[in-house]
Amino acid sequence: MGGWAIAVHGGAGVDPNLPEERQELAKQLLTRCLDLGISALRASVPAIDVVELVVRELESDPLFNSGRGSALTEKGTVEMEASIMDGCGRRCGAVSGITTVKNPISLARLVMDKSPHSYLAFSGAEQFAKQQGVEIVDNDYFITEDNIGTLKLAKEASKILFEYRIPSTVGLDSCTLEAETPPLTMNGLPISVYAPETVGCVVVDSQGRCAAATSTGGLMNKMVGRIGDSPIIGAGTYACDACGVSCTGEGEAIIRGTLARDVAALMEYKGLNLQAAVDYVIENRLDQGKAGMIAVSSNGEVACGFNTVGMFRGFATENGFMEVGIWE
Amino acid sequence: MGGWAIALHGGAGDIPRSMPPERLKPREAALHYCLQIGVDALKAGQPPLDVVELVVRELENNPHFNAGKGSVLTSNGTVEMEACIMDGNTKRCGAVSGLTTVKNAISLARLVMEKTPHIYLAFDGAEAFAREQDVETIDSSHFITPENIERLKQAKVANRVQIDFTQPTQKVVEKASVLSLDSQDGTVGCVAVDGNGNLAAATSTGGLVNKMVGRIGDTPIIGAGTYANGYCAVSATGKGESIIRATVARDVAALMEYKGLSLKEAAAYVVEECAPKHTTGLIAVSAKGEVTMPFNTVGMFCACATEDGHSEVKIWPDDPLC
């Protein structure tokens, strides 16, 4: 046992009709992120730095729902949130309501390292960002054509989109549709109504130190000011001596189920191993909610679990194991 | 076992035993009063979710505690209030942060839970929602008390985020600088259970004196400052950053569920082993009608009562005030 390990995710809940090209792009991005993380781990970079650098990469790429490519609020703006936790000492940092900071995960890191607090939000967080001299851009930078389109659809259906739930004009309540449903079109062109999720990375380095980081734009068509699970320590993100966990899916269900903390609590208080703890949480802590997670243990294990259709994910361990996947 | 139980708190921290009567008495009286309101409501059969909201509203309206009126001030001299409520049966919850004009943050948190598809709204978005819901709003100056203006001044002089119970004298500020490594946080909260094992928790606060604008503490973080499920209901108070890190409220319930500890054992373990000394206090009730109020700070303004007639108002560890 032992050795370093890394897991990354680009969100749980994938449109079963997702076009091949997008699946390919997703796998390439996940692979690129894993490679970045692996090089750093081989160079003995500590877990806390590795999770930050990998999530920065995910934020900078518009493919997933974080940083550039973030889901839009009901007003068509972007409000991002992120959190990071260092298993050593369980130090943590989180931000919400970020509108101009290019890499929210790095701001979360600065909250942890350079402020007396754990969590800063909205204009206070933006002020702190300016003081710290982080890279600032216009809110437009984060907005993509894809997401403008998805927001329009969501508004037409007056729904907040969970995973890939396709809005229907028949007044269905939000439930997942079967894969046989034909793709929707906009202006005559078929588009994927994939409502993107969240990104995250968990790492254990060769010293056995665990860390976790999660970043997101939140739910498509969310109310302005809505905070989800990603910046909530114990819900979307958690790391301690035993493990590092990052979750994705329906934020409200993840918060209620204190998912990330529960994985660690099951290991600590019930003696479960990593995968058993992940399975238990997915099975028992979600009720009607849909979510997924990635986790690593101080022993160098990786695990994942999800009750959604698919989760964009990738894993690598020091003994050479490497895998990138979307479906079950 | 069984029967209703209720506990409430007005904050844990470095409460000096030398606190003069004119500052102590109103707080003691408030604890008695709020306990009575909560007990009466439980006896009248009101659901625990309503009881905890009602008690916390009362504590928010009282200027002597750090919530609603009487909230401590940010570094800008403003108030930014936050609150959270959770229903043990359904695990539904609601939270708000960054409120500046809403008279009762806990009630807005409840509306987030009941009237939106979300759990947590903050800052401008939360204030906008408050207006949509037509809740009582009032000019921000309403919440600001002379005591807190003075505390902020002291904190700035000492250039640190401060214990909110320290008295506004130069001597104590120096003492605070020497004694405390970091600041403590007052907060208010209430947990309750009825005779059928229905549990609920609610917490509300103004946060830390001289906190950075936009700083969020443990109070609105489900699992940190507030939590309720089928085992117990918990409300924590103290140094927010430590409570978040130790996922205090969730851990009490997790220890009961995963390790089979009793309420008292679980709560004591969390306060003694999981959170650093001088940072944390909590109140908790179990589905069986038990109650516990441990703290690792100098004191905690708290009170509890159970259906079998036990009743207690307390500030320091070996101190029966009732």
XYZ file of C-alpha atoms in Angstrom, chain A residues 85 89-92 115-125 127-128 131 160 219 222-227 232-234 238 252 255-256 258 261-262 265-266 269-270 280 285, chain B residues 86 90-93 116-123 125-126 129 132 161 208 211-216 221-223 227 241 244-247 250-251 254-255 257-259 269 274:
86
model
C -8.894 21.624 2.066
C -4.428 20.071 10.041
C -7.674 20.258 8.099
C -7.022 23.846 7.089
C -9.501 25.062 4.531
C -6.647 35.602 5.693
C -7.743 34.952 9.294
C -10.916 33.347 7.940
C -12.066 30.208 6.126
C -14.726 31.510 3.800
C -15.201 34.813 1.985
C -18.009 35.681 -0.393
C -19.319 38.200 -2.891
C -17.988 41.728 -2.752
C -15.836 40.973 0.305
C -14.173 38.142 -1.585
C -12.087 43.032 -2.487
C -9.740 40.477 -0.990
C -5.747 43.206 -2.357
C -33.360 24.765 -12.865
C -26.680 25.375 -11.153
C -29.913 29.463 -10.208
C -31.170 32.402 -8.161
C -28.631 35.180 -7.799
C -26.836 34.647 -4.487
C -27.470 30.916 -4.392
C -24.691 28.944 -2.755
C -19.214 24.001 1.843
C -16.604 22.121 3.834
C -18.020 18.719 4.687
C -13.313 17.475 2.668
C -28.845 20.663 -2.115
C -25.280 19.611 1.586
C -28.103 17.814 3.333
C -22.854 16.148 4.319
C -17.432 14.513 5.615
C -19.455 11.328 5.894
C -16.489 9.826 9.298
C -17.364 6.298 8.183
C -15.812 6.055 13.299
C -16.973 2.867 11.659
C -22.254 3.553 1.750
C -27.010 9.487 2.238
C -32.601 22.386 9.843
C -36.525 15.459 6.410
C -33.030 16.955 6.701
C -34.406 19.932 4.842
C -32.476 23.044 5.654
C -37.010 28.139 -2.962
C -35.432 25.121 -4.674
C -32.202 26.049 -2.903
C -30.709 25.742 0.567
C -28.491 28.771 0.862
C -28.823 32.357 -0.361
C -26.387 35.144 0.414
C -25.731 38.868 0.195
C -29.450 37.720 -3.675
C -30.658 37.009 -0.141
C -35.365 37.392 -1.867
C -39.834 39.378 -2.672
C -10.416 40.067 15.418
C -16.787 37.945 14.435
C -14.352 40.397 10.480
C -13.511 41.021 6.862
C -16.505 42.103 4.812
C -17.894 38.969 3.192
C -16.586 36.588 5.816
C -18.811 33.602 6.384
C -22.679 25.819 7.211
C -24.753 22.646 7.530
C -22.699 20.178 9.527
C -27.286 20.102 12.048
C -13.084 28.697 11.558
C -16.003 24.439 10.236
C -12.764 22.490 10.214
C -14.055 20.059 12.839
C -17.528 19.709 11.276
C -22.374 16.726 12.021
C -19.791 14.878 14.054
C -22.084 10.804 13.247
C -20.548 9.548 16.483
C -24.831 6.787 14.449
C -21.514 5.256 13.417
C -19.947 4.597 16.766
C -15.938 13.905 22.558
C -12.105 17.347 17.931
